[in-house]
Amino acid sequence: MDVSEVTALLSPEGRALLESLPPYRGDDALALAGRLRREGHAPELVAVVLTQARLRQRARAKFGNLAETLFFTQAGYEQSSRWSVAQTHAAQFARAGARHVVDIGCGIGADSLAFCDADLQVTAIESDPATALIARANLPAATVLCEDGVTAMVPDTDAVWLDPARRTSTGRRIKDPQSWSPTYGQALDIAASYRYSGIKVAPGIPHSILPAQAHVVWTSEGGELLEAVVWQGTGTPGRYAVVDGVTFNSGATSADEPVIPSEPSALGPLLLEPNAALIRAGAIARLCSTYDVAPVSDGIAYLTGEKPLPGCDSFAIREVLRNDAKDIKRALDAHGIGALEIKKRGTDTDVELLRKRIGKHTGRPGVLILTPVLGRHRAILAERVLGEGS
Ligand SMILES: C[S@@+](CC[C@H](N)C(=O)[O-])C[C@H]1O[C@@H](n2cnc3c(N)ncnc32)[C@H](O)[C@@H]1O
């Protein structure tokens, strides 16, 4: 969306037209557009308003009912923090005692809105003019500036939030932190001049480039790894995982501490799959020492033990097989297992080809886990243990 489209959308006529629309249904969009044009609305405005209705419908996934009160651009929606997670960012600042947060690169303003909701004073800065207009509409309680946040000077502030753009204009993810906008280096420099700061980063960020004194949190919700945030001035140094609201301490006492590998052991009755946030936070060694579990092989993030663990999916092992379609087919029939979920780590097995070779079987649902076990490639036939762990 460009500035003229956003201006049309946010005009009294654009807002009224958007509010007047029935709930968005893709099948009806063409007929609805025709009707609105026949009623005398400009075709450009109709197109912009229908796109907005579609975005609001889509945005329910991240914002629930709040989506109906917000404005979006496509890219701004895709890059925005999920509302539940934005609220945790606000809570972190509020708990630390922050008063006035500068949000550098506020996008459509999801994080800033959560800061406002937590009664923090907010100055939101966005360099893209169309996105800044949208942010202004979404953030009546904030000051929204359209400028380069890297060089902006905002007086009387004690906290900064940075959620750098990590995608190209075509939507491709940018891996190199020094190519984000602002770059990771710029974000760290800016953060250093505030008492409290949070920098949202890619979950795969190498631990070696984290500031030692940072409190870094990897967040996962509903099995989806959403983000990592490098907090400074707001928490105990180290690396943490938050899985569906439950916090796990990795045991690292500085954020850049290397991960300690755990000794593997022979398979017990259960195979445990730690949540991705625990793996990224380097929390496996702590899980192993706390709960008496161990990796199934060197460097493999499947664990084995006797009981389900918090933050881990659990699978009851039925049989350990060679990674071979014939053996697997026989075992499926022997155990009465049909529909198969196939997981793999540490092997380059072509899962789709293996699935074809195994063919269809009838029986209970099961899970096939392809992994080295004490260094040997194996296929573990298992059944999901429900209701415990994560
Ligand atoms: C990932 S989005 C922010 C999303 C936001 N936290 C939210 O939850 O809605 C990053 C935004 O930063 C903006 N941006 C990038 N570099 C900037 C800069 N130097 N100054 C201000 N804004 C910038 C981009 O235009 C983009 O809208």
Short mmCIF file of C-alpha atoms and ligand atoms in Angstrom, two decimals:
data_model
loop_
_atom_site.label_atom_id
_atom_site.label_comp_id
_atom_site.label_asym_id
_atom_site.label_seq_id
_atom_site.Cartn_x
_atom_site.Cartn_y
_atom_site.Cartn_z
CA MET A 1 0.00 0.00 0.00
CA ASP A 2 1.34 3.42 -0.86
CA VAL A 3 0.68 6.71 0.91
CA SER A 4 -2.25 7.69 -1.33
CA GLU A 5 -3.97 4.33 -0.77
CA VAL A 6 -3.46 4.56 3.01
CA THR A 7 -4.74 8.15 2.99
CA ALA A 8 -7.88 7.04 1.12
CA LEU A 9 -8.39 4.14 3.52
CA LEU A 10 -8.05 6.37 6.60
CA SER A 11 -10.32 9.12 5.20
CA PRO A 12 -13.81 9.41 6.77
CA GLU A 13 -15.30 7.81 3.61
CA GLY A 14 -12.75 4.97 3.65
CA ARG A 15 -13.31 4.22 7.34
CA ALA A 16 -17.10 4.36 6.97
CA LEU A 17 -17.03 2.04 3.96
CA LEU A 18 -14.80 -0.45 5.82
CA GLU A 19 -17.10 -0.43 8.86
CA SER A 20 -20.16 -0.94 6.64
CA LEU A 21 -18.86 -4.17 5.05
CA PRO A 22 -20.28 -7.56 5.98
CA PRO A 23 -17.78 -10.10 7.44
CA TYR A 24 -15.14 -10.75 4.76
CA ARG A 25 -15.67 -13.85 2.60
CA GLY A 26 -13.24 -14.41 -0.27
CA ASP A 27 -15.96 -15.98 -2.49
CA ASP A 28 -18.11 -12.84 -2.27
CA ALA A 29 -15.32 -10.29 -2.82
CA LEU A 30 -15.90 -9.82 -6.57
CA ALA A 31 -19.67 -9.42 -6.26
CA LEU A 32 -19.24 -7.08 -3.30
CA ALA A 33 -16.70 -4.94 -5.19
CA GLY A 34 -19.15 -4.67 -8.11
CA ARG A 35 -21.99 -3.62 -5.82
CA LEU A 36 -19.87 -0.96 -4.05
CA ARG A 37 -18.75 0.50 -7.39
CA ARG A 38 -22.35 0.58 -8.63
CA GLU A 39 -23.25 2.46 -5.43
CA GLY A 40 -20.84 5.17 -6.57
CA HIS A 41 -17.65 4.43 -4.56
CA ALA A 42 -14.40 5.00 -6.46
CA PRO A 43 -12.93 1.69 -7.75
CA GLU A 44 -9.52 2.50 -6.11
CA LEU A 45 -11.17 3.04 -2.72
CA VAL A 46 -13.23 -0.13 -3.06
CA ALA A 47 -10.08 -2.13 -3.84
CA VAL A 48 -8.19 -0.67 -0.85
CA VAL A 49 -11.08 -1.20 1.56
CA LEU A 50 -11.69 -4.79 0.47
CA THR A 51 -7.98 -5.55 0.83
CA GLN A 52 -8.15 -4.11 4.34
CA ALA A 53 -11.18 -6.27 5.18
CA ARG A 54 -9.24 -9.34 3.99
CA LEU A 55 -6.19 -8.33 6.05
CA ARG A 56 -8.33 -7.83 9.16
CA GLN A 57 -9.84 -11.26 8.66
CA ARG A 58 -6.36 -12.76 8.36
CA ALA A 59 -5.05 -10.74 11.30
CA ARG A 60 -7.51 -12.50 13.64
CA ALA A 61 -4.86 -15.24 13.81
CA LYS A 62 -2.48 -12.89 15.67
CA PHE A 63 -4.82 -10.32 17.20
CA GLY A 64 -8.19 -12.03 17.76
CA ASN A 65 -11.08 -9.54 17.95
CA LEU A 66 -8.62 -6.64 18.27
CA ALA A 67 -7.92 -7.07 14.53
CA GLU A 68 -11.32 -5.47 13.79
CA THR A 69 -10.12 -2.20 15.34
CA LEU A 70 -6.69 -2.05 13.67
CA PHE A 71 -5.37 -1.10 10.24
CA PHE A 72 -2.75 -3.15 8.42
CA THR A 73 -0.48 -3.24 5.43
CA GLN A 74 0.30 -6.71 4.13
CA ALA A 75 4.00 -6.49 5.02
CA GLY A 76 3.23 -4.69 8.28
CA TYR A 77 0.88 -7.49 9.34
CA GLU A 78 3.37 -10.19 8.44
CA GLN A 79 6.14 -8.53 10.46
CA SER A 80 3.99 -7.59 13.45
CA SER A 81 4.31 -9.23 16.86
CA ARG A 82 1.45 -11.50 17.86
CA TRP A 83 -0.72 -9.63 20.37
CA SER A 84 -0.18 -12.13 23.22
CA VAL A 85 3.59 -11.82 22.74
CA ALA A 86 3.53 -8.02 22.38
CA GLN A 87 1.81 -7.95 25.79
CA THR A 88 4.71 -9.93 27.30
CA HIS A 89 7.14 -7.32 25.88
CA ALA A 90 5.12 -4.57 27.56
CA ALA A 91 5.00 -6.51 30.84
CA GLN A 92 8.79 -6.91 30.80
CA PHE A 93 9.30 -3.14 30.50
CA ALA A 94 6.58 -2.35 33.03
CA ARG A 95 8.00 -4.82 35.61
CA ALA A 96 11.45 -3.27 35.23
CA GLY A 97 9.99 0.17 35.98
CA ALA A 98 10.29 1.72 32.50
CA ARG A 99 8.32 4.91 31.93
CA HIS A 100 8.80 6.09 28.35
CA VAL A 101 9.55 3.61 25.55
CA VAL A 102 10.87 4.58 22.12
CA ASP A 103 9.84 1.96 19.57
CA ILE A 104 12.33 2.21 16.69
CA GLY A 105 10.80 0.67 13.56
CA CYS A 106 7.28 0.38 14.97
CA GLY A 107 5.69 -1.05 11.79
CA ILE A 108 1.89 -1.06 12.09
CA GLY A 109 2.41 -0.64 15.85
CA ALA A 110 1.51 -3.94 17.53
CA ASP A 111 4.26 -3.70 20.15
CA SER A 112 3.66 0.00 20.72
CA LEU A 113 -0.04 -0.64 21.23
CA ALA A 114 0.80 -3.15 23.96
CA PHE A 115 3.16 -0.60 25.56
CA CYS A 116 0.36 2.01 25.52
CA ASP A 117 -2.03 -0.56 27.00
CA ALA A 118 0.44 -1.11 29.85
CA ASP A 119 0.28 2.64 30.58
CA LEU A 120 3.80 3.32 29.29
CA GLN A 121 4.47 6.58 27.49
CA VAL A 122 5.32 5.68 23.88
CA THR A 123 7.17 7.39 21.04
CA ALA A 124 6.92 5.19 17.95
CA ILE A 125 9.23 5.79 14.98
CA GLU A 126 8.69 4.35 11.52
CA SER A 127 10.71 5.25 8.43
CA ASP A 128 8.20 4.04 5.82
CA PRO A 129 5.64 6.83 5.27
CA ALA A 130 2.63 4.61 4.44
CA THR A 131 3.31 2.32 7.41
CA ALA A 132 3.78 5.35 9.69
CA LEU A 133 0.30 6.61 8.71
CA ILE A 134 -1.15 3.22 9.62
CA ALA A 135 0.75 3.26 12.94
CA ARG A 136 -0.63 6.72 13.71
CA ALA A 137 -4.17 5.42 13.16
CA ASN A 138 -3.51 2.38 15.38
CA LEU A 139 -1.79 4.32 18.17
CA PRO A 140 -3.91 7.26 19.32
CA ALA A 141 -2.14 7.28 22.70
CA ALA A 142 1.41 7.38 21.25
CA THR A 143 3.51 9.99 19.50
CA VAL A 144 4.25 8.56 16.05
CA LEU A 145 7.15 10.01 14.06
CA CYS A 146 8.01 9.23 10.46
CA GLU A 147 11.79 9.34 10.30
CA ASP A 148 14.96 7.26 10.48
CA GLY A 149 14.96 5.85 14.00
CA VAL A 150 18.70 5.22 14.00
CA THR A 151 19.47 8.93 14.07
CA ALA A 152 16.32 10.13 15.88
CA MET A 153 16.76 11.93 19.21
CA VAL A 154 13.83 11.56 21.59
CA PRO A 155 14.27 13.42 24.88
CA ASP A 156 13.34 12.14 28.35
CA THR A 157 13.10 8.43 27.57
CA ASP A 158 14.37 5.48 29.57
CA ALA A 159 13.57 2.48 27.36
CA VAL A 160 13.98 1.44 23.74
CA TRP A 161 12.30 -1.35 21.78
CA LEU A 162 13.82 -2.45 18.48
CA ASP A 163 12.21 -4.97 16.19
CA PRO A 164 14.41 -4.72 13.07
CA ALA A 165 12.97 -5.50 9.63
CA ARG A 166 14.32 -8.95 8.79
CA ARG A 167 12.76 -9.44 5.35
CA THR A 168 13.52 -8.06 1.89
CA SER A 169 10.87 -6.10 -0.04
CA THR A 170 9.89 -9.42 -1.69
CA GLY A 171 9.34 -11.04 1.72
CA ARG A 172 12.49 -13.20 1.78
CA ARG A 173 14.03 -13.64 5.24
CA ILE A 174 17.39 -11.89 5.74
CA LYS A 175 19.69 -14.23 7.64
CA ASP A 176 22.66 -11.94 8.25
CA PRO A 177 21.90 -9.82 11.37
CA GLN A 178 24.15 -7.09 9.97
CA SER A 179 21.78 -6.74 7.00
CA TRP A 180 18.62 -6.24 9.11
CA SER A 181 17.18 -2.73 9.28
CA PRO A 182 18.36 -1.34 11.64
CA THR A 183 21.33 -3.75 11.66
CA TYR A 184 21.94 -5.83 14.78
CA GLY A 185 25.09 -3.76 15.45
CA GLN A 186 23.10 -0.50 15.23
CA ALA A 187 20.42 -1.94 17.49
CA LEU A 188 23.01 -2.90 20.13
CA ASP A 189 24.60 0.57 19.94
CA ILE A 190 21.21 2.26 20.34
CA ALA A 191 20.25 -0.07 23.20
CA ALA A 192 23.47 0.81 25.03
CA SER A 193 22.31 4.38 25.54
CA TYR A 194 19.05 3.41 27.29
CA ARG A 195 18.51 2.07 30.80
CA TYR A 196 16.10 -0.64 29.56
CA SER A 197 16.08 -2.19 26.11
CA GLY A 198 14.61 -5.06 24.13
CA ILE A 199 15.80 -6.14 20.67
CA LYS A 200 13.72 -8.71 18.85
CA VAL A 201 15.99 -11.04 16.89
CA ALA A 202 15.73 -14.18 14.75
CA PRO A 203 15.43 -17.28 16.98
CA GLY A 204 18.48 -18.77 15.24
CA ILE A 205 20.79 -15.97 16.40
CA PRO A 206 24.21 -17.40 17.37
CA HIS A 207 24.75 -17.22 21.14
CA SER A 208 28.28 -15.94 20.51
CA ILE A 209 26.96 -12.56 19.31
CA LEU A 210 24.67 -11.98 22.31
CA PRO A 211 25.82 -9.41 24.90
CA ALA A 212 27.07 -11.39 27.92
CA GLN A 213 24.93 -9.42 30.39
CA ALA A 214 21.70 -9.73 28.38
CA HIS A 215 18.59 -11.61 29.51
CA VAL A 216 17.60 -13.42 26.32
CA VAL A 217 14.20 -15.06 25.94
CA TRP A 218 13.07 -17.50 23.23
CA THR A 219 9.26 -17.68 23.04
CA SER A 220 7.12 -20.48 21.67
CA GLU A 221 3.32 -20.66 21.60
CA GLY A 222 1.18 -23.58 20.46
CA GLY A 223 4.26 -25.40 19.14
CA GLU A 224 5.39 -22.39 17.05
CA LEU A 225 8.75 -20.79 17.82
CA LEU A 226 7.92 -17.10 17.49
CA GLU A 227 10.91 -14.99 18.46
CA ALA A 228 13.92 -14.32 20.61
CA VAL A 229 14.35 -11.02 22.47
CA VAL A 230 17.63 -9.64 23.79
CA TRP A 231 16.66 -7.73 26.95
CA GLN A 232 19.14 -5.49 28.74
CA GLY A 233 18.53 -3.80 32.07
CA THR A 234 15.37 -5.84 32.66
CA GLY A 235 16.32 -9.31 33.88
CA THR A 236 18.94 -11.72 35.18
CA PRO A 237 21.68 -12.38 32.59
CA GLY A 238 21.37 -15.70 30.80
CA ARG A 239 19.22 -17.57 28.31
CA TYR A 240 15.59 -18.50 28.92
CA ALA A 241 12.81 -20.25 27.02
CA VAL A 242 9.12 -19.47 27.48
CA VAL A 243 6.93 -22.31 26.26
CA ASP A 244 3.20 -21.53 26.35
CA GLY A 245 3.79 -19.11 29.21
CA VAL A 246 6.05 -21.41 31.29
CA THR A 247 9.62 -20.14 31.78
CA PHE A 248 12.66 -22.44 31.61
CA ASN A 249 16.11 -21.29 32.68
CA SER A 250 18.86 -22.75 30.45
CA GLY A 251 21.30 -22.47 33.34
CA ALA A 252 23.68 -20.23 31.36
CA THR A 253 24.88 -17.41 33.60
CA SER A 254 25.84 -15.19 30.69
CA ALA A 255 23.92 -15.03 27.42
CA ASP A 256 26.95 -15.79 25.23
CA GLU A 257 28.08 -18.82 27.25
CA PRO A 258 28.72 -21.84 24.98
CA VAL A 259 26.19 -24.68 25.14
CA ILE A 260 27.50 -27.71 27.06
CA PRO A 261 26.81 -30.98 25.21
CA SER A 262 25.22 -33.76 27.29
CA GLU A 263 26.37 -37.38 27.27
CA PRO A 264 23.97 -39.64 25.33
CA SER A 265 22.57 -42.81 26.89
CA ALA A 266 20.78 -45.99 25.84
CA LEU A 267 17.07 -45.66 25.03
CA GLY A 268 14.59 -45.77 27.88
CA PRO A 269 10.84 -46.30 27.45
CA LEU A 270 10.20 -42.74 26.19
CA LEU A 271 11.59 -40.53 23.46
CA LEU A 272 11.24 -36.83 24.31
CA GLU A 273 11.23 -34.01 21.78
CA PRO A 274 12.11 -30.69 23.44
CA ASN A 275 10.27 -27.59 22.27
CA ALA A 276 12.31 -25.58 19.74
CA ALA A 277 12.57 -22.66 22.22
CA LEU A 278 14.39 -24.93 24.70
CA ILE A 279 16.77 -26.12 21.99
CA ARG A 280 17.52 -22.58 20.75
CA ALA A 281 18.03 -21.31 24.29
CA GLY A 282 20.60 -24.07 24.84
CA ALA A 283 18.55 -25.55 27.69
CA ILE A 284 19.04 -29.24 26.88
CA ALA A 285 21.93 -29.83 29.31
CA ARG A 286 19.85 -28.31 32.13
CA LEU A 287 16.88 -30.55 31.24
CA CYS A 288 19.17 -33.58 31.24
CA SER A 289 20.70 -32.85 34.64
CA THR A 290 17.40 -31.82 36.26
CA TYR A 291 15.20 -34.65 35.02
CA ASP A 292 17.67 -37.51 34.52
CA VAL A 293 17.20 -37.74 30.76
CA ALA A 294 19.86 -37.85 28.02
CA PRO A 295 20.22 -37.32 24.28
CA VAL A 296 19.70 -40.42 22.14
CA SER A 297 23.00 -39.71 20.35
CA ASP A 298 25.79 -37.12 20.34
CA GLY A 299 24.50 -33.68 19.30
CA ILE A 300 20.91 -34.88 18.69
CA ALA A 301 18.11 -32.95 20.40
CA TYR A 302 15.89 -36.00 20.98
CA LEU A 303 16.10 -37.13 24.58
CA THR A 304 15.24 -40.38 26.25
CA GLY A 305 14.04 -41.16 29.74
CA GLU A 306 11.36 -42.71 31.90
CA LYS A 307 8.80 -39.91 32.32
CA PRO A 308 7.23 -37.10 30.26
CA LEU A 309 8.94 -33.74 30.78
CA PRO A 310 7.57 -30.21 30.82
CA GLY A 311 8.32 -28.41 27.54
CA CYS A 312 8.75 -31.69 25.65
CA ASP A 313 6.50 -33.85 23.48
CA SER A 314 6.65 -37.47 24.66
CA PHE A 315 6.53 -40.65 22.62
CA ALA A 316 6.23 -44.19 24.01
CA ILE A 317 8.76 -46.32 22.13
CA ARG A 318 7.23 -49.49 20.66
CA GLU A 319 10.18 -50.81 18.64
CA VAL A 320 13.60 -49.69 17.45
CA LEU A 321 14.25 -50.67 13.83
CA ARG A 322 16.79 -50.30 11.09
CA ASN A 323 15.89 -47.34 8.89
CA ASP A 324 14.50 -49.69 6.25
CA ALA A 325 11.03 -49.69 4.65
CA LYS A 326 10.58 -53.50 4.86
CA ASP A 327 11.35 -53.62 8.58
CA ILE A 328 9.10 -50.62 9.21
CA LYS A 329 6.15 -52.16 7.30
CA ARG A 330 6.41 -55.36 9.31
CA ALA A 331 6.57 -53.43 12.60
CA LEU A 332 3.54 -51.29 11.70
CA ASP A 333 1.42 -54.39 11.15
CA ALA A 334 2.78 -56.12 14.24
CA HIS A 335 1.91 -53.12 16.45
CA GLY A 336 -1.41 -52.31 14.75
CA ILE A 337 -0.21 -48.84 13.71
CA GLY A 338 -1.60 -47.13 10.60
CA ALA A 339 -1.36 -43.38 9.91
CA LEU A 340 2.23 -42.30 10.49
CA GLU A 341 3.69 -38.97 11.50
CA ILE A 342 7.37 -39.05 10.47
CA LYS A 343 9.98 -36.94 12.27
CA LYS A 344 13.69 -36.85 11.68
CA ARG A 345 16.94 -35.40 13.04
CA GLY A 346 20.54 -36.09 12.12
CA THR A 347 19.66 -38.07 8.97
CA ASP A 348 19.23 -37.09 5.33
CA THR A 349 16.49 -39.72 4.70
CA ASP A 350 14.00 -38.57 2.04
CA VAL A 351 10.82 -38.76 4.12
CA GLU A 352 8.39 -38.62 1.20
CA LEU A 353 10.20 -41.43 -0.61
CA LEU A 354 10.22 -43.52 2.59
CA ARG A 355 6.49 -42.84 3.05
CA LYS A 356 5.80 -44.10 -0.48
CA ARG A 357 7.85 -47.24 0.15
CA ILE A 358 6.03 -47.93 3.41
CA GLY A 359 2.62 -47.53 1.73
CA LYS A 360 -0.76 -47.44 3.51
CA HIS A 361 -1.41 -49.42 6.68
CA THR A 362 -4.44 -49.59 8.94
CA GLY A 363 -4.43 -49.16 12.70
CA ARG A 364 -3.91 -46.58 15.44
CA PRO A 365 -1.98 -43.39 14.66
CA GLY A 366 1.75 -43.64 15.33
CA VAL A 367 5.00 -41.75 14.98
CA LEU A 368 8.17 -42.85 13.22
CA ILE A 369 11.28 -41.03 14.43
CA LEU A 370 14.35 -41.26 12.21
CA THR A 371 17.48 -40.48 14.19
CA PRO A 372 20.88 -41.78 15.11
CA VAL A 373 20.71 -43.79 18.34
CA LEU A 374 24.15 -43.92 20.00
CA GLY A 375 25.66 -43.18 16.58
CA ARG A 376 23.63 -45.73 14.53
CA HIS A 377 20.87 -44.68 12.13
CA ARG A 378 17.57 -46.00 13.42
CA ALA A 379 13.82 -45.73 12.89
CA ILE A 380 11.97 -45.61 16.21
CA LEU A 381 8.32 -46.65 16.03
CA ALA A 382 6.42 -44.89 18.80
CA GLU A 383 3.05 -43.57 19.95
CA ARG A 384 2.45 -40.05 21.16
CA VAL A 385 1.85 -39.74 24.93
CA LEU A 386 -0.95 -37.22 25.33
CA GLY A 387 -1.73 -34.88 28.19
CA GLU A 388 1.68 -34.64 29.85
CA GLY A 389 4.80 -32.60 29.13
CA SER A 390 4.05 -29.60 26.88
C1 LIG B 1 9.57 -5.97 12.02
S1 LIG B 1 8.80 -4.45 11.68
C2 LIG B 1 8.21 -3.94 13.25
C3 LIG B 1 6.95 -4.63 13.69
C4 LIG B 1 6.39 -4.09 14.99
N1 LIG B 1 7.23 -4.41 16.11
C5 LIG B 1 5.01 -4.65 15.25
O1 LIG B 1 4.85 -5.51 16.13
O2 LIG B 1 4.07 -4.24 14.55
C6 LIG B 1 10.16 -3.39 11.40
C7 LIG B 1 9.79 -2.01 10.89
O3 LIG B 1 10.96 -1.20 11.02
C8 LIG B 1 10.93 -0.22 9.99
N2 LIG B 1 12.30 0.29 9.89
C9 LIG B 1 13.38 -0.29 9.35
N3 LIG B 1 14.48 0.47 9.48
C10 LIG B 1 14.07 1.59 10.13
C11 LIG B 1 14.74 2.76 10.57
N4 LIG B 1 16.05 2.94 10.37
N5 LIG B 1 14.02 3.72 11.21
C12 LIG B 1 12.69 3.55 11.42
N6 LIG B 1 12.01 2.47 11.01
C13 LIG B 1 12.69 1.49 10.40
C14 LIG B 1 10.42 -0.98 8.80
O4 LIG B 1 9.89 -0.10 7.82
C15 LIG B 1 9.38 -1.92 9.45
O5 LIG B 1 8.11 -1.34 9.35
#
